[in-house]
Coordinates of C-alpha atoms in Angstrom, one line a residue:
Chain A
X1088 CA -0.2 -25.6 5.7
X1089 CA 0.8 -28.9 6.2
X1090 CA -1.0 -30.3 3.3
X1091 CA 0.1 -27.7 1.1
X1092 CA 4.0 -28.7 2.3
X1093 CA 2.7 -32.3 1.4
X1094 CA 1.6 -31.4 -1.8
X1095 CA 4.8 -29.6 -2.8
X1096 CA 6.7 -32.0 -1.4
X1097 CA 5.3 -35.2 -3.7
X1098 CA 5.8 -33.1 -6.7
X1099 CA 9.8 -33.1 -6.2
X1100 CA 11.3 -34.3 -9.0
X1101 CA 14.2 -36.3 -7.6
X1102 CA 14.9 -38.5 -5.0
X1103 CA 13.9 -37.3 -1.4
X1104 CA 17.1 -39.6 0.2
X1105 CA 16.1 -41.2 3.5
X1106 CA 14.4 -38.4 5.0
X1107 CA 10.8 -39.5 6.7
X1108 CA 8.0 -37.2 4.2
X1109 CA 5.9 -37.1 7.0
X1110 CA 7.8 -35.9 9.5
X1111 CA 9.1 -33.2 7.5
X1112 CA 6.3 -32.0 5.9
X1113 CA 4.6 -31.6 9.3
X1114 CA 8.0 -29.6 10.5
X1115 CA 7.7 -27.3 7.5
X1116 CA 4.3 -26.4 8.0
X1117 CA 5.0 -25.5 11.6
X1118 CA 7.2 -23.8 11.1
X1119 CA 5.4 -21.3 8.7
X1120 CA 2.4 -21.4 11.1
X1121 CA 4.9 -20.4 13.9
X1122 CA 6.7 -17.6 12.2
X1123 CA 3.1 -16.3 11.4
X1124 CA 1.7 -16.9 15.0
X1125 CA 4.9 -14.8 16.2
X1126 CA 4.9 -12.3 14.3
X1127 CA 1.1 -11.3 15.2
X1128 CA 2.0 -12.0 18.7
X1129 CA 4.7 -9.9 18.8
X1130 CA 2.3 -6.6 17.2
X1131 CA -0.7 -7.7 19.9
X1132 CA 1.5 -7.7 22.4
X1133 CA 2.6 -3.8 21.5
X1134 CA -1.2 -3.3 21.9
X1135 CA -1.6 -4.4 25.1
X1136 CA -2.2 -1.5 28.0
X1137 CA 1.2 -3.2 30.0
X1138 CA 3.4 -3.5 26.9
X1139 CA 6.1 -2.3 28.8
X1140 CA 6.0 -5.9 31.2
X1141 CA 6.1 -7.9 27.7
X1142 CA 8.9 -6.7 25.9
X1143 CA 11.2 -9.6 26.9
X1144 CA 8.0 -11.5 25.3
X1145 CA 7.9 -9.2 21.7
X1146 CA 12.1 -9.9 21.8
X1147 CA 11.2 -13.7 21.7
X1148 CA 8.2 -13.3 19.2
X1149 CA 10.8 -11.8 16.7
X1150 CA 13.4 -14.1 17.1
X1151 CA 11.6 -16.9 17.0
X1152 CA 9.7 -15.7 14.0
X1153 CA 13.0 -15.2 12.2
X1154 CA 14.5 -18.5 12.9
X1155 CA 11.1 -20.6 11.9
X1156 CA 11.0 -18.7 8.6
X1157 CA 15.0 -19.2 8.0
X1158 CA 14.2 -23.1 9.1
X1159 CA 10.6 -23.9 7.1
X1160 CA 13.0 -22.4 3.8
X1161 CA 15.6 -24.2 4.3
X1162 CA 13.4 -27.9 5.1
X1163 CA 11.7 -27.0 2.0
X1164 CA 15.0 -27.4 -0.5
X1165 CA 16.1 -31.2 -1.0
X1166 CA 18.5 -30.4 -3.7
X1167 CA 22.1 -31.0 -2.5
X1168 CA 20.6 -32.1 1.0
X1169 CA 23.2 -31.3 3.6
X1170 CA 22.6 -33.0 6.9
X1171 CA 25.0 -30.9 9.1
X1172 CA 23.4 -27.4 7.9
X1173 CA 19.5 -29.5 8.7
X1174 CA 20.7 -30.6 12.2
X1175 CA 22.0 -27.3 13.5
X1176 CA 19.1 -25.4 11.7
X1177 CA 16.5 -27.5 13.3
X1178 CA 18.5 -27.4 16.6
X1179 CA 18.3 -23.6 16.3
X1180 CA 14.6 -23.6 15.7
X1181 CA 14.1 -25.6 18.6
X1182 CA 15.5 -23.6 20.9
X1183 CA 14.2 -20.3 19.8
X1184 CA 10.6 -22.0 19.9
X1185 CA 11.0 -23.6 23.2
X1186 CA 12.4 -20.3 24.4
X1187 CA 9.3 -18.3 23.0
X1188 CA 6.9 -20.9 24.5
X1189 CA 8.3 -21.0 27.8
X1190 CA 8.0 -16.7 27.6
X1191 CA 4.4 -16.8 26.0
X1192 CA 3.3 -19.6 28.9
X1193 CA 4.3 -17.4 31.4
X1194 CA 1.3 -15.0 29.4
X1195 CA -1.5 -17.6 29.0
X1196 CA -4.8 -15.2 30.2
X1197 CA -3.5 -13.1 26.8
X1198 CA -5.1 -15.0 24.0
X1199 CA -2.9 -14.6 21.6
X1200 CA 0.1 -15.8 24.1
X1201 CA -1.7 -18.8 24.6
X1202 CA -2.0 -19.1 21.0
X1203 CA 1.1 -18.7 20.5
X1204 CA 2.8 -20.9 23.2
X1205 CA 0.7 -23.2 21.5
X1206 CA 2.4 -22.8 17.8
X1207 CA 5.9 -23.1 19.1
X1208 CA 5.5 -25.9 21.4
X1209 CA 3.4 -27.6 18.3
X1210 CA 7.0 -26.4 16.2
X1211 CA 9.2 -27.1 18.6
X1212 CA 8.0 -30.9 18.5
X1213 CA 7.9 -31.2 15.0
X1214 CA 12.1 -29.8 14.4
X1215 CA 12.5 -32.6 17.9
X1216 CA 10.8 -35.4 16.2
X1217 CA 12.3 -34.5 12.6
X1218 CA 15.8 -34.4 14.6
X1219 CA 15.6 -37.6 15.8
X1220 CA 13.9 -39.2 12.6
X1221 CA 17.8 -37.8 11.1
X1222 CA 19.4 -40.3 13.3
Chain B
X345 CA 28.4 -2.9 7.7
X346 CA 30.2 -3.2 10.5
X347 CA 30.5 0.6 10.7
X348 CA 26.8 0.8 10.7
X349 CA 25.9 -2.0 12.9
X350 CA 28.6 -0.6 15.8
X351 CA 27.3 3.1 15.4
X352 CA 23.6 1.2 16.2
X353 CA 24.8 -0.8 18.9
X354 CA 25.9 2.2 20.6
X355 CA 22.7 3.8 20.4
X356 CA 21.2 0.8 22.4
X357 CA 19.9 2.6 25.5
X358 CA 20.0 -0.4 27.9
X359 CA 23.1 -2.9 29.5
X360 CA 24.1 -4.8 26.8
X361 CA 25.4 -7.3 29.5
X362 CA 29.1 -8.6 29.2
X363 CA 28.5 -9.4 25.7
X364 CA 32.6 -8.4 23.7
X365 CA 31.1 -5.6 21.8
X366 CA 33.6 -5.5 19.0
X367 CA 32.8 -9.0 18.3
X368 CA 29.2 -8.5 18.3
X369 CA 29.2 -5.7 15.8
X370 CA 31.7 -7.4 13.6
X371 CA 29.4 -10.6 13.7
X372 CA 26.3 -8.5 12.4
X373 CA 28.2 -7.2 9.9
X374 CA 29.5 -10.0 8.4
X375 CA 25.9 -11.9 8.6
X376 CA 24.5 -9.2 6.3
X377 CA 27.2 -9.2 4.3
X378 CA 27.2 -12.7 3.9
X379 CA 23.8 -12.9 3.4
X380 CA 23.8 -10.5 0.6
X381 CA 26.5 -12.2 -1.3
X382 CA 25.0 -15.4 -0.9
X383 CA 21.7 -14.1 -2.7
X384 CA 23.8 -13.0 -5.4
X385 CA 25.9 -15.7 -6.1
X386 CA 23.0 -17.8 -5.7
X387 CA 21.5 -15.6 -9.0
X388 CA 25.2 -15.3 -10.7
X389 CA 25.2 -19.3 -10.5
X390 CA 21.6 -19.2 -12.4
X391 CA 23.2 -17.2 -15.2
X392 CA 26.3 -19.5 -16.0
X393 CA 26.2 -21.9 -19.0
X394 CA 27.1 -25.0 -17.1
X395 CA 24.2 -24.1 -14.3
X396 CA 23.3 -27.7 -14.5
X397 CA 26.7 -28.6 -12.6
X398 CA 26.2 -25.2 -9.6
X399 CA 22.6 -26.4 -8.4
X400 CA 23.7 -28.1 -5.1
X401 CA 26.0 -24.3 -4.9
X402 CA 22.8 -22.2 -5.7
X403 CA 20.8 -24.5 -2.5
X404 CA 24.1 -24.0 0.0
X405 CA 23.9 -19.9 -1.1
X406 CA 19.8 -20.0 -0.2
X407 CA 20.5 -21.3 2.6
X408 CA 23.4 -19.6 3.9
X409 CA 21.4 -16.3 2.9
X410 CA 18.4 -17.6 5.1
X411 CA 20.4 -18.4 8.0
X412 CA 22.7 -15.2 8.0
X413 CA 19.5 -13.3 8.2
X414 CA 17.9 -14.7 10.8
X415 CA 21.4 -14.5 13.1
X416 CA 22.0 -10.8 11.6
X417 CA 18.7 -10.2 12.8
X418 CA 18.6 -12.1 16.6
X419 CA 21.9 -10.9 17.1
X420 CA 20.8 -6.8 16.3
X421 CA 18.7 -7.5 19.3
X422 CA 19.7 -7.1 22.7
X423 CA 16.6 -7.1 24.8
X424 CA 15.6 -10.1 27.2
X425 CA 18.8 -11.7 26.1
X426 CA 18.6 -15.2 25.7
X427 CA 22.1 -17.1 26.1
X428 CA 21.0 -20.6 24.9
X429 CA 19.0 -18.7 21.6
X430 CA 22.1 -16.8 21.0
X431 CA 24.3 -19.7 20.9
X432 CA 22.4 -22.2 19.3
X433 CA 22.0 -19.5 16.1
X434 CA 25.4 -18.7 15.8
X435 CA 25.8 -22.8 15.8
X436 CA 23.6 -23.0 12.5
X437 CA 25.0 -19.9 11.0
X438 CA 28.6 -21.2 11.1
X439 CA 27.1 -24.7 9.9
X440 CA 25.9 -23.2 6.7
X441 CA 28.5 -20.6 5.9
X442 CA 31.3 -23.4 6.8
X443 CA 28.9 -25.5 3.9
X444 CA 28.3 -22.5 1.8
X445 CA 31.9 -22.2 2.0
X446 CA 33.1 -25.2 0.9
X447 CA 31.1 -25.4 -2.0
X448 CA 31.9 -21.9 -3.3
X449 CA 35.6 -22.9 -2.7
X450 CA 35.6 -26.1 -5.0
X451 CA 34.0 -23.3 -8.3
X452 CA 36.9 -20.2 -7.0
X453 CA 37.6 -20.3 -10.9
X454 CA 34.1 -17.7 -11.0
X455 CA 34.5 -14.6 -9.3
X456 CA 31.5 -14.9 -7.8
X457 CA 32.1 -17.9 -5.8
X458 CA 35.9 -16.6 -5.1
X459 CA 34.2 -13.5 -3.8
X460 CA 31.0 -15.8 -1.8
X461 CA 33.7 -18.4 0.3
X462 CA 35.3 -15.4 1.4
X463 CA 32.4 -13.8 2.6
X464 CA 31.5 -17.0 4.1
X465 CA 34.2 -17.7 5.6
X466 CA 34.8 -14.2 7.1
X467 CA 31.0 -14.5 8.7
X468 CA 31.8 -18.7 10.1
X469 CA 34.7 -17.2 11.6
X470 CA 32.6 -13.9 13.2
X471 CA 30.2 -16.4 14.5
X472 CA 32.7 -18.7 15.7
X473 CA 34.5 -16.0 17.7
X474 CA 31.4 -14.3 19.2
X475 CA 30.8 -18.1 20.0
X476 CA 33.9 -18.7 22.1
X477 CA 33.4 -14.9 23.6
X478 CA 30.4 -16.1 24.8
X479 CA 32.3 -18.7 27.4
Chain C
X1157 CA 28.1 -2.4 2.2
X1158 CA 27.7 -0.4 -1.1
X1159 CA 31.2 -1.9 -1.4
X1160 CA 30.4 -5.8 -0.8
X1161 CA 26.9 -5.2 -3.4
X1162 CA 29.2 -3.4 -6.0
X1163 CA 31.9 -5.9 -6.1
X1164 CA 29.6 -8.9 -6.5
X1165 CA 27.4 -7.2 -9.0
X1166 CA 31.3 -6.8 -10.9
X1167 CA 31.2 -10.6 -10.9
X1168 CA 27.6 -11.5 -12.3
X1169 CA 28.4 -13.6 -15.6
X1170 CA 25.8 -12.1 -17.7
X1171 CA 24.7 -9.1 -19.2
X1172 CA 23.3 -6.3 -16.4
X1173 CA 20.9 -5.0 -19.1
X1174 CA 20.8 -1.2 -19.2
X1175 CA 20.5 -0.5 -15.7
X1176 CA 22.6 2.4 -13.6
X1177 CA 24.9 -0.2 -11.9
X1178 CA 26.6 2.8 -9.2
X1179 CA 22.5 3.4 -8.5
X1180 CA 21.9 -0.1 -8.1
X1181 CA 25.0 -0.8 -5.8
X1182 CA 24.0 1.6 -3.7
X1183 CA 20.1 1.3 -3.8
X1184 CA 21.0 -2.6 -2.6
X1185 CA 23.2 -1.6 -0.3
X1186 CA 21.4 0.4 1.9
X1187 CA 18.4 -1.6 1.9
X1188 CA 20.5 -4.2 3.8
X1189 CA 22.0 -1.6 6.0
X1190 CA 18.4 0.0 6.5
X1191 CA 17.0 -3.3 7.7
X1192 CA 19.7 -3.9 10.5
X1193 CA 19.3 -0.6 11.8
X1194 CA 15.5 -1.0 11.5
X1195 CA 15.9 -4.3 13.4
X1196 CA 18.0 -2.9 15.9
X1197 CA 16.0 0.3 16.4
X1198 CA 12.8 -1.7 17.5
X1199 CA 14.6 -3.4 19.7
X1200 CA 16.1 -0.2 20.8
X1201 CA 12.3 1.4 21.5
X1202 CA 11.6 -1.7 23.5
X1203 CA 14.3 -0.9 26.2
X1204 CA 13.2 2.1 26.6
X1205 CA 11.4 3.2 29.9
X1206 CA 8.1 4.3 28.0
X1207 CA 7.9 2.1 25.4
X1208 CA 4.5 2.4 26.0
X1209 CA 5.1 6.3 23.7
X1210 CA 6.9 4.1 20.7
X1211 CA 4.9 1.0 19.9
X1212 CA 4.0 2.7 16.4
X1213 CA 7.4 3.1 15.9
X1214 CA 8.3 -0.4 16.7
X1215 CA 5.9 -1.1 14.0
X1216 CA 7.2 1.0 11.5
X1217 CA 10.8 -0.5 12.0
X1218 CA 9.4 -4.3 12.1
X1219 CA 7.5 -3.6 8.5
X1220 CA 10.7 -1.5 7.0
X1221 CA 13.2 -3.8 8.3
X1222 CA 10.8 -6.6 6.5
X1223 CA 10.5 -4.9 3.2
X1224 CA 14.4 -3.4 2.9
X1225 CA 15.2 -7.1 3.7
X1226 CA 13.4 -8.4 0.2
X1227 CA 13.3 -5.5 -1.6
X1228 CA 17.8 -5.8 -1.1
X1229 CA 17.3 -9.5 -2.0
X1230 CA 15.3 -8.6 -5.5
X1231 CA 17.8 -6.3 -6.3
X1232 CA 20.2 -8.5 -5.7
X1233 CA 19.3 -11.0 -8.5
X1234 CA 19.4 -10.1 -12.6
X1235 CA 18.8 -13.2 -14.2
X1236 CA 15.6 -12.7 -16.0
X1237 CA 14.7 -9.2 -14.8
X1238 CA 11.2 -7.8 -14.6
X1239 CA 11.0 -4.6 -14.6
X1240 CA 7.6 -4.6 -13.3
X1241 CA 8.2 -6.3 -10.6
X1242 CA 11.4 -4.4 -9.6
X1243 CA 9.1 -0.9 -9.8
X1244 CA 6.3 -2.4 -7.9
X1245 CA 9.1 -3.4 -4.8
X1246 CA 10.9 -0.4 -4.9
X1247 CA 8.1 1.7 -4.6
X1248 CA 6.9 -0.6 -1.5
X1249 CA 10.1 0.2 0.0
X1250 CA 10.2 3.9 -0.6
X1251 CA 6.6 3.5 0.9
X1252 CA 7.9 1.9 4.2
X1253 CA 11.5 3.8 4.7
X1254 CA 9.2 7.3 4.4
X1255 CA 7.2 5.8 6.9
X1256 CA 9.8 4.9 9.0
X1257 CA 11.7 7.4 8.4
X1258 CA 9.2 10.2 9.1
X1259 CA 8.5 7.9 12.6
X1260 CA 12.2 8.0 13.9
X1261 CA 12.3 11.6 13.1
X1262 CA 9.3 12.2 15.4
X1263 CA 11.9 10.7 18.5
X1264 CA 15.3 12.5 17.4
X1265 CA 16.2 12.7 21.0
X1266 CA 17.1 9.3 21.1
X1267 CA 19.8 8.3 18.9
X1268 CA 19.0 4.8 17.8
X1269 CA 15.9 6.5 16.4
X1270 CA 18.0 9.6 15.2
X1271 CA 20.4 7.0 13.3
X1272 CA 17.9 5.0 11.8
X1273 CA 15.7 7.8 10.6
X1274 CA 18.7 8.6 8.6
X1275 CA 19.2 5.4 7.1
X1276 CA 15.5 5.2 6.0
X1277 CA 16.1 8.6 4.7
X1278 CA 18.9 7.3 2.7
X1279 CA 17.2 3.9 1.8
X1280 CA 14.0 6.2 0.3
X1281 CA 16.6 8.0 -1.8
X1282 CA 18.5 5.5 -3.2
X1283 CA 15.0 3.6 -3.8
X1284 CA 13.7 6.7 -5.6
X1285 CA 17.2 7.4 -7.8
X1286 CA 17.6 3.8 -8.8
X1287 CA 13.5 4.2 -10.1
X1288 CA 13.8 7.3 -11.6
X1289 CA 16.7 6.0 -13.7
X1290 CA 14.9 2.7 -14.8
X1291 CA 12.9 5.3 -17.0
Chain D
X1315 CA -3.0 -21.5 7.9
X1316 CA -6.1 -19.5 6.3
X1317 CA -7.2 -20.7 10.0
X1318 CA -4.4 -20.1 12.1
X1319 CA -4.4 -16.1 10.8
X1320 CA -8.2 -16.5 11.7
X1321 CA -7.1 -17.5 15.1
X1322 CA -4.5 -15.1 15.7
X1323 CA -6.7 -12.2 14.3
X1324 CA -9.2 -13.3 16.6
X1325 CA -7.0 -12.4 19.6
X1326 CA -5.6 -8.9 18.6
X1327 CA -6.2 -7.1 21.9
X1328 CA -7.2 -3.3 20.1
X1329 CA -9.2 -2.2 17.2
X1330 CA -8.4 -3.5 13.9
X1331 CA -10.4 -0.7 12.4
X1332 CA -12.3 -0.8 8.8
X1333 CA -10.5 -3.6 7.4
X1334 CA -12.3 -6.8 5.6
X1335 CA -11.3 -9.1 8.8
X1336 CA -11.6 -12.2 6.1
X1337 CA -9.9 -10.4 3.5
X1338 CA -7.4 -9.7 6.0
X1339 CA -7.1 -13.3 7.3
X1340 CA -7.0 -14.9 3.8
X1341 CA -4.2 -12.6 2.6
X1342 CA -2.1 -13.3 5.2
X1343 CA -2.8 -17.0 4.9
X1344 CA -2.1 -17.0 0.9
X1345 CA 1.0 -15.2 1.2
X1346 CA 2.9 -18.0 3.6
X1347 CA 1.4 -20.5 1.5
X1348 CA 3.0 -19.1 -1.5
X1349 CA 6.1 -18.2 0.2
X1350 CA 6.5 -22.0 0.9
X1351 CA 5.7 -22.7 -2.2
X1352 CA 7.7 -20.9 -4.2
X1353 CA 10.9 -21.6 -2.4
X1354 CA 9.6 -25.3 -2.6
X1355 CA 9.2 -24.9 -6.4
X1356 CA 12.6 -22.8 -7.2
X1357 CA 14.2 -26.1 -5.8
X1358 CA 11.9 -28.6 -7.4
X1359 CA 13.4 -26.6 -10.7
X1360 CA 16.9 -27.0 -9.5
X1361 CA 16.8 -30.8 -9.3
X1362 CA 15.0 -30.9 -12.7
X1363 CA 17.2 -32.5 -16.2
X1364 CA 16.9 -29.0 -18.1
X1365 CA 17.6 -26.7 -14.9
X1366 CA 18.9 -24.3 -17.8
X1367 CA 15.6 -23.5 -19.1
X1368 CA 14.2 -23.1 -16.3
X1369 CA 16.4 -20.2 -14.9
X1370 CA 13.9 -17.3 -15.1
X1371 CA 11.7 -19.8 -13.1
X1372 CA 13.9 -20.0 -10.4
X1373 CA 14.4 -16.3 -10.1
X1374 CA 10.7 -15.7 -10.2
X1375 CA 10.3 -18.3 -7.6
X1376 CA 12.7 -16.5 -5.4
X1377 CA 11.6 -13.0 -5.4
X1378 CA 8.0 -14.4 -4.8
X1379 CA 8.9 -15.8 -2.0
X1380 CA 10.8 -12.9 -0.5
X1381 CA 8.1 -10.5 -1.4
X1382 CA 4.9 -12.7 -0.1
X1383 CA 7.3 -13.5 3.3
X1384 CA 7.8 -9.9 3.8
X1385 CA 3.6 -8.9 2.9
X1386 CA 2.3 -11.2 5.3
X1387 CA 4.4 -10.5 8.2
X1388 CA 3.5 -6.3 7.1
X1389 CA -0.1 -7.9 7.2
X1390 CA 0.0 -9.6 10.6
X1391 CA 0.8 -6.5 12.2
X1392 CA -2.6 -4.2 13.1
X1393 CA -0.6 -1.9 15.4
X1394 CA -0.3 1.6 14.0
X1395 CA -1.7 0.5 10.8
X1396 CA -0.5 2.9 7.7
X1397 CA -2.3 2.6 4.3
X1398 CA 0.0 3.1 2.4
X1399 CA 2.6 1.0 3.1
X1400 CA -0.1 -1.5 3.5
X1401 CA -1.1 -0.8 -0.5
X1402 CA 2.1 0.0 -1.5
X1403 CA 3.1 -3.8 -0.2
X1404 CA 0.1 -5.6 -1.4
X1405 CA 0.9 -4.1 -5.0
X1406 CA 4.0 -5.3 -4.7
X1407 CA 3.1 -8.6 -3.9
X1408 CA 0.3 -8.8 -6.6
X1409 CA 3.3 -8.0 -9.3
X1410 CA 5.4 -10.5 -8.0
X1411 CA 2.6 -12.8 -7.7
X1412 CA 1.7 -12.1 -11.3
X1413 CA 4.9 -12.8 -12.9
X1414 CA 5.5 -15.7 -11.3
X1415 CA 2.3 -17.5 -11.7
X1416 CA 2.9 -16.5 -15.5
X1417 CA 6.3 -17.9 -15.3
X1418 CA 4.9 -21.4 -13.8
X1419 CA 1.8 -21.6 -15.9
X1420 CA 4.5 -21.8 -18.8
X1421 CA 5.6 -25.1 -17.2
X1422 CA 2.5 -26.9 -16.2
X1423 CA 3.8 -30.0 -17.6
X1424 CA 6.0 -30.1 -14.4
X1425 CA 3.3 -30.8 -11.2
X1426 CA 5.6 -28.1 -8.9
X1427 CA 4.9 -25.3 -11.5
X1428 CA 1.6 -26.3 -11.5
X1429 CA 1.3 -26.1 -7.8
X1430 CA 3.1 -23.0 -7.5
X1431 CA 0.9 -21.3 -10.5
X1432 CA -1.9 -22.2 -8.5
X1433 CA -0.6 -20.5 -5.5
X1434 CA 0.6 -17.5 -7.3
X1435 CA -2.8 -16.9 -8.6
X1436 CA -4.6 -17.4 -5.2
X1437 CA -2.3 -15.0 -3.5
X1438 CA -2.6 -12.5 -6.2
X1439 CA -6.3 -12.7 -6.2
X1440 CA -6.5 -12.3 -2.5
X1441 CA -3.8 -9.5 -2.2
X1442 CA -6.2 -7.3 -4.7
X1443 CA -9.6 -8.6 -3.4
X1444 CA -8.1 -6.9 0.0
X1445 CA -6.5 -3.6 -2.3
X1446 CA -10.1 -3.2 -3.3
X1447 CA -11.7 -3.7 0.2
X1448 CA -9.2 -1.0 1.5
X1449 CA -11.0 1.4 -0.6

């Protein structure tokens, strides 16, 4: 994923501004592998025998799922870059993944919890260390 | 919308905590609303003659669209309520309606971008209000 | 909502082609109003005591909310129409609004399931009316 | 991300039942890919000199994107797994797939629609590989 955000990314036909390639192709690609990982999370954890001690976890799944998706979109448009709409975005998608990986960690002898918690703490860094690349 | 979204939330069959209903429902309403007028101005920008001066428009619509679905979406949930989730979305949705806003304000002379800031501007207030209800 | 779609579709600055626009206003319209009460409906079944009985329909909401949500986006653009493309996505969402649809009905003892049944019910109609008129 | 749908599948907790489990796994994987691409590529267009001929590009680019987002979350759910919306879905996404990569291939002079060609084709070829394994 993130070479095929790399690759799209070096074919952008104007000027990328400031903005540090690396660091923000890695951030789109997880957060596309994150909004994946959640969403199959969320349906596994519907499968499970105890659903009804994980919905708080499925609630997380989708939200987290939603805001990744909204976030790896918007990273992947540079036209009329706007850094107000980027920080709170990325702020956003930091807090819904550190939310879901908190909930999923609390689930780690599920594998696809620990899979999960896994993908958002991985996405979680990557919207932290894009942040701060922002200045 | 609104209509639709209230008769929902009154069908939630759990506490919704001390969350201001009426400000709830009118913030999901406006985030779909918003989100669908975003997509279409985004596509009535495409079809103008001078196109070449709306692009940075057309990206503030995507996003705006993106990010009022996610928050329409986080917000229609009300399970395992997460407070620091909930805030930070609302954060990033008025951030890119207050941007989508702006930009649709500077082209009012097309009805579609008359018709877009307000919607806009209706959903950064929604968000803003639920945001101060939230204390 | 049918109000919001048909006033922007008023404002698009090109030609509409042939197509019905009351049947698309309203087709567009409740797609977005199906996906929020689709969203809110799974979240709905997962504060309910046996959750463990509605995981299917969970499902069935997540997957309609997903397709309503781009099939209300497609419909919402007109520059360069395909009409295969548009055929091929509404039938997907007539597809997933009978599914849900038929789902909800199943639990029409609780009324966020009784509510959104009827939305999908609508949602599959207008999907159906708007492709029957495209001919 | 081919991988990471590997992984996740790998930790569904039921039965997947009959379904092509690489198929499956490359499906999913294709349509984020293309998702990213495609919104990647609609903005690439908007930053481009002759954004005016390039319109129907952007569109195309758009509904892919909301059509492969909305088929590979459908596809990375396995609980209470319907066949028709499943088909129904992928057929939509091979349509939207198709005219798309058509629209790109048009413009292979410009490395994004390149890219995104390539990605439309691989995602349509995998969403019918897995129509046919369905059966």
């Amino acid at each position: 994923m993130t070479m095929i955000a790399s690759e799209m990314l070096e074919t952008y036909p104007a000027d990328l501004g400031g903005i540090d390639r690396e660091k923000l192709a890695a951030c789109i690609g997880e957060c596309f592998a994150c909004a994946q990982a959640c969403t199959a999370c969320a349906d596994a954890c519907l499968s499970e025998s105890d659903v009804g001690a994980l919905v708080k976890c499925v609630r997380s799944n989708l939200d987290c799922a939603d805001v990744c998706a909204a976030t790896g979109r918007v990273l992947s448009r540079h036209t009329g870059y706007d850094a107000n709409v980027t920080r709170a975005v990325l702020e956003a998608c930091a807090a819904a993944c550190k939310a879901c990986g908190d909930m999923c960690a609390e689930h780690e002898h599920m594998a696809h919890c620990r899979h999960c918690a896994d993908k958002c703490r991985a996405c979680e860094r990557a919207c932290r260390d894009l942040l701060a690349s922002l200045g």
